Amino acid sequence: MTEELIGASAALASLVGLSHWARSVPTRAWGDGTPDRIRAWAIALGTMVLQGVVAVTAAGPTAGVALVIAAWMALGWLLVLAMNLWPQAALRWARRLGALGGAGCVVALGWLLVRG
């Protein structure tokens, strides 16, 4: 049961990187194309590293990497769909769920290290 919760947290954390990236590129829904792309890429990369470490520690290397790639693909597609249908609500919820997932990853990583 704990591996599933850790996996869900790792998947939701991708919304942090995806929402920052979407704000930094010119998109129809949110992006204004601000020159803050380096920060957005750094946040996205940091999110991937955090997700990868947590997912690999919890589920093993193959499953962990597959989880991170699938989360970015599936949640990225869903976020683009939501951005076009409900731009303001999608931004709010992407930030909230991403923060929840990121906090879950940090707690899970601490728990895995203490248990370990």
mmCIF file of N, CA and C in Angstrom:
data_model
loop_
_atom_site.group_PDB
_atom_site.id
_atom_site.type_symbol
_atom_site.label_atom_id
_atom_site.label_comp_id
_atom_site.label_asym_id
_atom_site.label_seq_id
_atom_site.Cartn_x
_atom_site.Cartn_y
_atom_site.Cartn_z
ATOM 1 N N MET A 1 0.819 -1.195 0.000
ATOM 2 C CA MET A 1 0.000 0.000 0.000
ATOM 3 C C MET A 1 0.866 1.263 0.000
ATOM 4 N N THR A 2 1.958 1.238 0.721
ATOM 5 C CA THR A 2 2.792 2.433 0.780
ATOM 6 C C THR A 2 3.461 2.726 -0.568
ATOM 7 N N GLU A 3 3.816 1.686 -1.315
ATOM 8 C CA GLU A 3 4.430 1.920 -2.625
ATOM 9 C C GLU A 3 3.456 2.622 -3.565
ATOM 10 N N GLU A 4 2.165 2.303 -3.459
ATOM 11 C CA GLU A 4 1.175 2.958 -4.303
ATOM 12 C C GLU A 4 1.036 4.434 -3.945
ATOM 13 N N LEU A 5 1.046 4.750 -2.662
ATOM 14 C CA LEU A 5 0.967 6.151 -2.237
ATOM 15 C C LEU A 5 2.210 6.927 -2.656
ATOM 16 N N ILE A 6 3.361 6.284 -2.543
ATOM 17 C CA ILE A 6 4.604 6.926 -2.972
ATOM 18 C C ILE A 6 4.576 7.150 -4.482
ATOM 19 N N GLY A 7 4.088 6.176 -5.222
ATOM 20 C CA GLY A 7 3.974 6.323 -6.673
ATOM 21 C C GLY A 7 3.003 7.425 -7.067
ATOM 22 N N ALA A 8 1.892 7.527 -6.358
ATOM 23 C CA ALA A 8 0.931 8.599 -6.639
ATOM 24 C C ALA A 8 1.537 9.963 -6.339
ATOM 25 N N SER A 9 2.284 10.060 -5.250
ATOM 26 C CA SER A 9 2.952 11.327 -4.921
ATOM 27 C C SER A 9 3.973 11.685 -5.986
ATOM 28 N N ALA A 10 4.739 10.691 -6.425
ATOM 29 C CA ALA A 10 5.748 10.947 -7.463
ATOM 30 C C ALA A 10 5.088 11.372 -8.768
ATOM 31 N N ALA A 11 3.965 10.766 -9.095
ATOM 32 C CA ALA A 11 3.274 11.144 -10.326
ATOM 33 C C ALA A 11 2.720 12.564 -10.227
ATOM 34 N N LEU A 12 2.078 12.901 -9.114
ATOM 35 C CA LEU A 12 1.504 14.236 -8.955
ATOM 36 C C LEU A 12 2.563 15.328 -8.936
ATOM 37 N N ALA A 13 3.754 15.001 -8.477
ATOM 38 C CA ALA A 13 4.817 15.999 -8.418
ATOM 39 C C ALA A 13 5.173 16.536 -9.796
ATOM 40 N N SER A 14 4.903 15.775 -10.836
ATOM 41 C CA SER A 14 5.224 16.262 -12.180
ATOM 42 C C SER A 14 4.428 17.513 -12.537
ATOM 43 N N LEU A 15 3.304 17.734 -11.861
ATOM 44 C CA LEU A 15 2.515 18.931 -12.130
ATOM 45 C C LEU A 15 3.248 20.207 -11.730
ATOM 46 N N VAL A 16 4.199 20.102 -10.810
ATOM 47 C CA VAL A 16 5.001 21.275 -10.449
ATOM 48 C C VAL A 16 5.808 21.720 -11.662
ATOM 49 N N GLY A 17 6.556 20.818 -12.221
ATOM 50 C CA GLY A 17 7.371 21.148 -13.388
ATOM 51 C C GLY A 17 6.536 21.520 -14.604
ATOM 52 N N LEU A 18 5.448 20.797 -14.820
ATOM 53 C CA LEU A 18 4.606 21.077 -15.975
ATOM 54 C C LEU A 18 3.950 22.449 -15.890
ATOM 55 N N SER A 19 3.492 22.833 -14.722
ATOM 56 C CA SER A 19 2.827 24.140 -14.611
ATOM 57 C C SER A 19 3.830 25.285 -14.735
ATOM 58 N N HIS A 20 5.031 25.117 -14.207
ATOM 59 C CA HIS A 20 6.046 26.164 -14.390
ATOM 60 C C HIS A 20 6.466 26.269 -15.851
ATOM 61 N N TRP A 21 6.614 25.146 -16.499
ATOM 62 C CA TRP A 21 6.978 25.175 -17.911
ATOM 63 C C TRP A 21 5.879 25.841 -18.730
ATOM 64 N N ALA A 22 4.620 25.503 -18.453
ATOM 65 C CA ALA A 22 3.511 26.063 -19.220
ATOM 66 C C ALA A 22 3.388 27.569 -19.024
ATOM 67 N N ARG A 23 3.801 28.079 -17.879
ATOM 68 C CA ARG A 23 3.758 29.517 -17.638
ATOM 69 C C ARG A 23 4.891 30.253 -18.366
ATOM 70 N N SER A 24 5.959 29.555 -18.691
ATOM 71 C CA SER A 24 7.118 30.239 -19.265
ATOM 72 C C SER A 24 7.150 30.226 -20.787
ATOM 73 N N VAL A 25 6.284 29.477 -21.411
ATOM 74 C CA VAL A 25 6.234 29.456 -22.876
ATOM 75 C C VAL A 25 4.930 30.102 -23.337
ATOM 76 N N PRO A 26 4.924 30.689 -24.516
ATOM 77 C CA PRO A 26 3.687 31.324 -24.978
ATOM 78 C C PRO A 26 2.626 30.280 -25.337
ATOM 79 N N THR A 27 1.665 30.121 -24.454
ATOM 80 C CA THR A 27 0.550 29.214 -24.711
ATOM 81 C C THR A 27 -0.724 30.034 -24.783
ATOM 82 N N ARG A 28 -1.722 29.447 -25.342
ATOM 83 C CA ARG A 28 -2.993 30.148 -25.502
ATOM 84 C C ARG A 28 -3.670 30.372 -24.157
ATOM 85 N N ALA A 29 -3.495 29.454 -23.210
ATOM 86 C CA ALA A 29 -4.224 29.530 -21.953
ATOM 87 C C ALA A 29 -3.515 30.367 -20.889
ATOM 88 N N TRP A 30 -2.241 30.095 -20.597
ATOM 89 C CA TRP A 30 -1.590 30.783 -19.482
ATOM 90 C C TRP A 30 -0.320 31.481 -19.843
ATOM 91 N N GLY A 31 0.455 30.899 -20.716
ATOM 92 C CA GLY A 31 1.817 31.367 -20.917
ATOM 93 C C GLY A 31 1.902 32.743 -21.529
ATOM 94 N N ASP A 32 2.811 33.503 -21.014
ATOM 95 C CA ASP A 32 3.050 34.813 -21.593
ATOM 96 C C ASP A 32 4.427 34.883 -22.237
ATOM 97 N N GLY A 33 5.147 33.786 -22.226
ATOM 98 C CA GLY A 33 6.464 33.747 -22.853
ATOM 99 C C GLY A 33 7.498 34.560 -22.120
ATOM 100 N N THR A 34 7.375 34.646 -20.818
ATOM 101 C CA THR A 34 8.343 35.413 -20.047
ATOM 102 C C THR A 34 9.735 34.823 -20.228
ATOM 103 N N PRO A 35 10.747 35.660 -20.086
ATOM 104 C CA PRO A 35 12.110 35.162 -20.296
ATOM 105 C C PRO A 35 12.632 34.329 -19.121
ATOM 106 N N ASP A 36 11.760 33.813 -18.306
ATOM 107 C CA ASP A 36 12.163 33.041 -17.135
ATOM 108 C C ASP A 36 12.220 31.545 -17.451
ATOM 109 N N ARG A 37 12.601 31.210 -18.661
ATOM 110 C CA ARG A 37 12.624 29.809 -19.077
ATOM 111 C C ARG A 37 13.688 28.993 -18.363
ATOM 112 N N ILE A 38 14.803 29.609 -18.010
ATOM 113 C CA ILE A 38 15.865 28.871 -17.316
ATOM 114 C C ILE A 38 15.367 28.383 -15.970
ATOM 115 N N ARG A 39 14.649 29.246 -15.263
ATOM 116 C CA ARG A 39 14.083 28.848 -13.975
ATOM 117 C C ARG A 39 13.058 27.732 -14.154
ATOM 118 N N ALA A 40 12.217 27.844 -15.172
ATOM 119 C CA ALA A 40 11.212 26.811 -15.425
ATOM 120 C C ALA A 40 11.870 25.470 -15.745
ATOM 121 N N TRP A 41 12.921 25.496 -16.577
ATOM 122 C CA TRP A 41 13.634 24.261 -16.892
ATOM 123 C C TRP A 41 14.313 23.686 -15.650
ATOM 124 N N ALA A 42 14.872 24.555 -14.798
ATOM 125 C CA ALA A 42 15.515 24.084 -13.572
ATOM 126 C C ALA A 42 14.498 23.441 -12.639
ATOM 127 N N ILE A 43 13.325 24.037 -12.525
ATOM 128 C CA ILE A 43 12.279 23.457 -11.680
ATOM 129 C C ILE A 43 11.816 22.123 -12.255
ATOM 130 N N ALA A 44 11.636 22.067 -13.569
ATOM 131 C CA ALA A 44 11.215 20.809 -14.202
ATOM 132 C C ALA A 44 12.261 19.719 -14.009
ATOM 133 N N LEU A 45 13.524 20.061 -14.185
ATOM 134 C CA LEU A 45 14.593 19.075 -14.005
ATOM 135 C C LEU A 45 14.692 18.633 -12.544
ATOM 136 N N GLY A 46 14.600 19.586 -11.624
ATOM 137 C CA GLY A 46 14.626 19.242 -10.201
ATOM 138 C C GLY A 46 13.461 18.350 -9.805
ATOM 139 N N THR A 47 12.300 18.631 -10.382
ATOM 140 C CA THR A 47 11.131 17.791 -10.113
ATOM 141 C C THR A 47 11.355 16.379 -10.628
ATOM 142 N N MET A 48 11.918 16.259 -11.825
ATOM 143 C CA MET A 48 12.188 14.924 -12.376
ATOM 144 C C MET A 48 13.191 14.150 -11.523
ATOM 145 N N VAL A 49 14.198 14.843 -11.044
ATOM 146 C CA VAL A 49 15.194 14.176 -10.195
ATOM 147 C C VAL A 49 14.549 13.701 -8.897
ATOM 148 N N LEU A 50 13.760 14.584 -8.255
ATOM 149 C CA LEU A 50 13.077 14.196 -7.016
ATOM 150 C C LEU A 50 12.144 13.020 -7.254
ATOM 151 N N GLN A 51 11.354 13.096 -8.306
ATOM 152 C CA GLN A 51 10.460 11.991 -8.644
ATOM 153 C C GLN A 51 11.236 10.706 -8.897
ATOM 154 N N GLY A 52 12.274 10.818 -9.674
ATOM 155 C CA GLY A 52 13.053 9.637 -10.014
ATOM 156 C C GLY A 52 13.679 8.978 -8.802
ATOM 157 N N VAL A 53 14.252 9.773 -7.922
ATOM 158 C CA VAL A 53 14.876 9.213 -6.713
ATOM 159 C C VAL A 53 13.839 8.508 -5.856
ATOM 160 N N VAL A 54 12.700 9.163 -5.658
ATOM 161 C CA VAL A 54 11.660 8.567 -4.810
ATOM 162 C C VAL A 54 11.082 7.317 -5.462
ATOM 163 N N ALA A 55 10.760 7.389 -6.753
ATOM 164 C CA ALA A 55 10.152 6.250 -7.433
ATOM 165 C C ALA A 55 11.111 5.068 -7.532
ATOM 166 N N VAL A 56 12.370 5.327 -7.845
ATOM 167 C CA VAL A 56 13.353 4.242 -7.940
ATOM 168 C C VAL A 56 13.601 3.620 -6.568
ATOM 169 N N THR A 57 13.659 4.440 -5.522
ATOM 170 C CA THR A 57 13.862 3.913 -4.175
ATOM 171 C C THR A 57 12.696 3.046 -3.741
ATOM 172 N N ALA A 58 11.486 3.445 -4.104
ATOM 173 C CA ALA A 58 10.299 2.710 -3.670
ATOM 174 C C ALA A 58 10.006 1.486 -4.531
ATOM 175 N N ALA A 59 10.179 1.602 -5.857
ATOM 176 C CA ALA A 59 9.703 0.540 -6.737
ATOM 177 C C ALA A 59 10.788 -0.158 -7.540
ATOM 178 N N GLY A 60 12.015 0.297 -7.461
ATOM 179 C CA GLY A 60 13.076 -0.295 -8.257
ATOM 180 C C GLY A 60 13.343 0.548 -9.487
ATOM 181 N N PRO A 61 14.484 0.303 -10.143
ATOM 182 C CA PRO A 61 14.899 1.183 -11.239
ATOM 183 C C PRO A 61 13.967 1.182 -12.450
ATOM 184 N N THR A 62 13.558 0.037 -12.903
ATOM 185 C CA THR A 62 12.739 -0.017 -14.116
ATOM 186 C C THR A 62 11.365 0.587 -13.880
ATOM 187 N N ALA A 63 10.708 0.168 -12.813
ATOM 188 C CA ALA A 63 9.375 0.686 -12.510
ATOM 189 C C ALA A 63 9.427 2.168 -12.160
ATOM 190 N N GLY A 64 10.471 2.593 -11.472
ATOM 191 C CA GLY A 64 10.586 3.995 -11.097
ATOM 192 C C GLY A 64 10.735 4.910 -12.294
ATOM 193 N N VAL A 65 11.614 4.549 -13.207
ATOM 194 C CA VAL A 65 11.815 5.361 -14.411
ATOM 195 C C VAL A 65 10.549 5.347 -15.277
ATOM 196 N N ALA A 66 9.922 4.197 -15.399
ATOM 197 C CA ALA A 66 8.684 4.104 -16.184
ATOM 198 C C ALA A 66 7.587 4.970 -15.577
ATOM 199 N N LEU A 67 7.505 4.999 -14.260
ATOM 200 C CA LEU A 67 6.496 5.817 -13.587
ATOM 201 C C LEU A 67 6.708 7.295 -13.877
ATOM 202 N N VAL A 68 7.943 7.759 -13.802
ATOM 203 C CA VAL A 68 8.231 9.171 -14.038
ATOM 204 C C VAL A 68 7.914 9.547 -15.484
ATOM 205 N N ILE A 69 8.330 8.747 -16.425
ATOM 206 C CA ILE A 69 8.067 9.045 -17.839
ATOM 207 C C ILE A 69 6.565 9.036 -18.114
ATOM 208 N N ALA A 70 5.867 8.039 -17.605
ATOM 209 C CA ALA A 70 4.422 7.949 -17.826
ATOM 210 C C ALA A 70 3.684 9.105 -17.163
ATOM 211 N N ALA A 71 4.119 9.513 -15.982
ATOM 212 C CA ALA A 71 3.464 10.629 -15.294
ATOM 213 C C ALA A 71 3.604 11.908 -16.090
ATOM 214 N N TRP A 72 4.798 12.184 -16.602
ATOM 215 C CA TRP A 72 5.000 13.407 -17.379
ATOM 216 C C TRP A 72 4.185 13.368 -18.664
ATOM 217 N N MET A 73 4.102 12.221 -19.307
ATOM 218 C CA MET A 73 3.342 12.129 -20.554
ATOM 219 C C MET A 73 1.846 12.249 -20.297
ATOM 220 N N ALA A 74 1.323 11.449 -19.379
ATOM 221 C CA ALA A 74 -0.124 11.419 -19.140
ATOM 222 C C ALA A 74 -0.612 12.713 -18.492
ATOM 223 N N LEU A 75 0.066 13.161 -17.441
ATOM 224 C CA LEU A 75 -0.384 14.377 -16.780
ATOM 225 C C LEU A 75 -0.124 15.610 -17.636
ATOM 226 N N GLY A 76 0.910 15.576 -18.459
ATOM 227 C CA GLY A 76 1.138 16.675 -19.391
ATOM 228 C C GLY A 76 0.011 16.786 -20.404
ATOM 229 N N TRP A 77 -0.425 15.666 -20.922
ATOM 230 C CA TRP A 77 -1.542 15.667 -21.866
ATOM 231 C C TRP A 77 -2.811 16.154 -21.191
ATOM 232 N N LEU A 78 -3.088 15.662 -19.993
ATOM 233 C CA LEU A 78 -4.284 16.090 -19.262
ATOM 234 C C LEU A 78 -4.218 17.572 -18.889
ATOM 235 N N LEU A 79 -3.038 18.046 -18.554
ATOM 236 C CA LEU A 79 -2.893 19.460 -18.207
ATOM 237 C C LEU A 79 -3.140 20.350 -19.422
ATOM 238 N N VAL A 80 -2.648 19.959 -20.573
ATOM 239 C CA VAL A 80 -2.901 20.739 -21.792
ATOM 240 C C VAL A 80 -4.396 20.760 -22.097
ATOM 241 N N LEU A 81 -5.050 19.637 -21.956
ATOM 242 C CA LEU A 81 -6.494 19.580 -22.173
ATOM 243 C C LEU A 81 -7.220 20.497 -21.191
ATOM 244 N N ALA A 82 -6.857 20.420 -19.918
ATOM 245 C CA ALA A 82 -7.504 21.254 -18.903
ATOM 246 C C ALA A 82 -7.192 22.730 -19.109
ATOM 247 N N MET A 83 -5.974 23.047 -19.552
ATOM 248 C CA MET A 83 -5.609 24.445 -19.799
ATOM 249 C C MET A 83 -6.494 25.058 -20.875
ATOM 250 N N ASN A 84 -6.842 24.291 -21.872
ATOM 251 C CA ASN A 84 -7.662 24.822 -22.957
ATOM 252 C C ASN A 84 -9.137 24.910 -22.587
ATOM 253 N N LEU A 85 -9.583 24.066 -21.668
ATOM 254 C CA LEU A 85 -10.992 24.082 -21.285
ATOM 255 C C LEU A 85 -11.269 24.999 -20.094
ATOM 256 N N TRP A 86 -10.437 24.909 -19.075
ATOM 257 C CA TRP A 86 -10.626 25.667 -17.832
ATOM 258 C C TRP A 86 -9.287 26.268 -17.409
ATOM 259 N N PRO A 87 -8.832 27.334 -18.034
ATOM 260 C CA PRO A 87 -7.471 27.818 -17.792
ATOM 261 C C PRO A 87 -7.179 28.217 -16.348
ATOM 262 N N GLN A 88 -8.036 28.988 -15.718
ATOM 263 C CA GLN A 88 -7.740 29.453 -14.361
ATOM 264 C C GLN A 88 -7.853 28.326 -13.346
ATOM 265 N N ALA A 89 -8.882 27.519 -13.455
ATOM 266 C CA ALA A 89 -9.047 26.395 -12.526
ATOM 267 C C ALA A 89 -7.927 25.374 -12.705
ATOM 268 N N ALA A 90 -7.522 25.146 -13.937
ATOM 269 C CA ALA A 90 -6.440 24.189 -14.188
ATOM 270 C C ALA A 90 -5.133 24.670 -13.565
ATOM 271 N N LEU A 91 -4.862 25.959 -13.646
ATOM 272 C CA LEU A 91 -3.649 26.496 -13.042
ATOM 273 C C LEU A 91 -3.680 26.337 -11.528
ATOM 274 N N ARG A 92 -4.803 26.689 -10.918
ATOM 275 C CA ARG A 92 -4.923 26.543 -9.457
ATOM 276 C C ARG A 92 -4.733 25.101 -9.020
ATOM 277 N N TRP A 93 -5.443 24.202 -9.677
ATOM 278 C CA TRP A 93 -5.382 22.804 -9.250
ATOM 279 C C TRP A 93 -4.055 22.137 -9.595
ATOM 280 N N ALA A 94 -3.440 22.529 -10.690
ATOM 281 C CA ALA A 94 -2.118 21.978 -11.026
ATOM 282 C C ALA A 94 -1.108 22.369 -9.963
ATOM 283 N N ARG A 95 -1.163 23.620 -9.518
ATOM 284 C CA ARG A 95 -0.243 24.055 -8.469
ATOM 285 C C ARG A 95 -0.511 23.330 -7.157
ATOM 286 N N ARG A 96 -1.777 23.215 -6.783
ATOM 287 C CA ARG A 96 -2.130 22.544 -5.523
ATOM 288 C C ARG A 96 -1.736 21.069 -5.532
ATOM 289 N N LEU A 97 -2.136 20.377 -6.586
ATOM 290 C CA LEU A 97 -1.826 18.945 -6.651
ATOM 291 C C LEU A 97 -0.340 18.694 -6.816
ATOM 292 N N GLY A 98 0.340 19.555 -7.558
ATOM 293 C CA GLY A 98 1.784 19.427 -7.695
ATOM 294 C C GLY A 98 2.503 19.628 -6.373
ATOM 295 N N ALA A 99 2.066 20.633 -5.606
ATOM 296 C CA ALA A 99 2.659 20.868 -4.287
ATOM 297 C C ALA A 99 2.385 19.698 -3.347
ATOM 298 N N LEU A 100 1.189 19.146 -3.423
ATOM 299 C CA LEU A 100 0.856 17.973 -2.614
ATOM 300 C C LEU A 100 1.747 16.790 -2.978
ATOM 301 N N GLY A 101 1.931 16.570 -4.272
ATOM 302 C CA GLY A 101 2.802 15.491 -4.721
ATOM 303 C C GLY A 101 4.253 15.715 -4.344
ATOM 304 N N GLY A 102 4.726 16.942 -4.484
ATOM 305 C CA GLY A 102 6.105 17.254 -4.096
ATOM 306 C C GLY A 102 6.336 17.060 -2.610
ATOM 307 N N ALA A 103 5.380 17.518 -1.795
ATOM 308 C CA ALA A 103 5.500 17.314 -0.344
ATOM 309 C C ALA A 103 5.452 15.830 -0.007
ATOM 310 N N GLY A 104 4.594 15.092 -0.714
ATOM 311 C CA GLY A 104 4.540 13.646 -0.510
ATOM 312 C C GLY A 104 5.848 12.967 -0.869
ATOM 313 N N CYS A 105 6.512 13.450 -1.921
ATOM 314 C CA CYS A 105 7.813 12.891 -2.306
ATOM 315 C C CYS A 105 8.863 13.151 -1.241
ATOM 316 N N VAL A 106 8.885 14.355 -0.701
ATOM 317 C CA VAL A 106 9.865 14.678 0.338
ATOM 318 C C VAL A 106 9.622 13.839 1.583
ATOM 319 N N VAL A 107 8.350 13.722 1.996
ATOM 320 C CA VAL A 107 8.024 12.898 3.167
ATOM 321 C C VAL A 107 8.362 11.426 2.899
ATOM 322 N N ALA A 108 8.022 10.940 1.704
ATOM 323 C CA ALA A 108 8.307 9.547 1.378
ATOM 324 C C ALA A 108 9.797 9.268 1.334
ATOM 325 N N LEU A 109 10.560 10.210 0.791
ATOM 326 C CA LEU A 109 12.009 10.019 0.741
ATOM 327 C C LEU A 109 12.586 9.969 2.149
ATOM 328 N N GLY A 110 12.129 10.854 3.020
ATOM 329 C CA GLY A 110 12.567 10.813 4.411
ATOM 330 C C GLY A 110 12.185 9.505 5.083
ATOM 331 N N TRP A 111 10.962 9.049 4.836
ATOM 332 C CA TRP A 111 10.489 7.796 5.430
ATOM 333 C C TRP A 111 11.297 6.602 4.897
ATOM 334 N N LEU A 112 11.579 6.600 3.607
ATOM 335 C CA LEU A 112 12.353 5.508 3.030
ATOM 336 C C LEU A 112 13.790 5.491 3.555
ATOM 337 N N LEU A 113 14.361 6.654 3.766
ATOM 338 C CA LEU A 113 15.726 6.719 4.294
ATOM 339 C C LEU A 113 15.790 6.291 5.757
ATOM 340 N N VAL A 114 14.781 6.681 6.540
ATOM 341 C CA VAL A 114 14.743 6.288 7.948
ATOM 342 C C VAL A 114 14.477 4.783 8.072
ATOM 343 N N ARG A 115 13.569 4.269 7.257
ATOM 344 C CA ARG A 115 13.206 2.849 7.293
ATOM 345 C C ARG A 115 14.353 1.972 6.820
ATOM 346 N N GLY A 116 15.100 2.505 5.850
ATOM 347 C CA GLY A 116 16.014 1.803 5.104
ATOM 348 C C GLY A 116 17.192 1.116 5.453
#
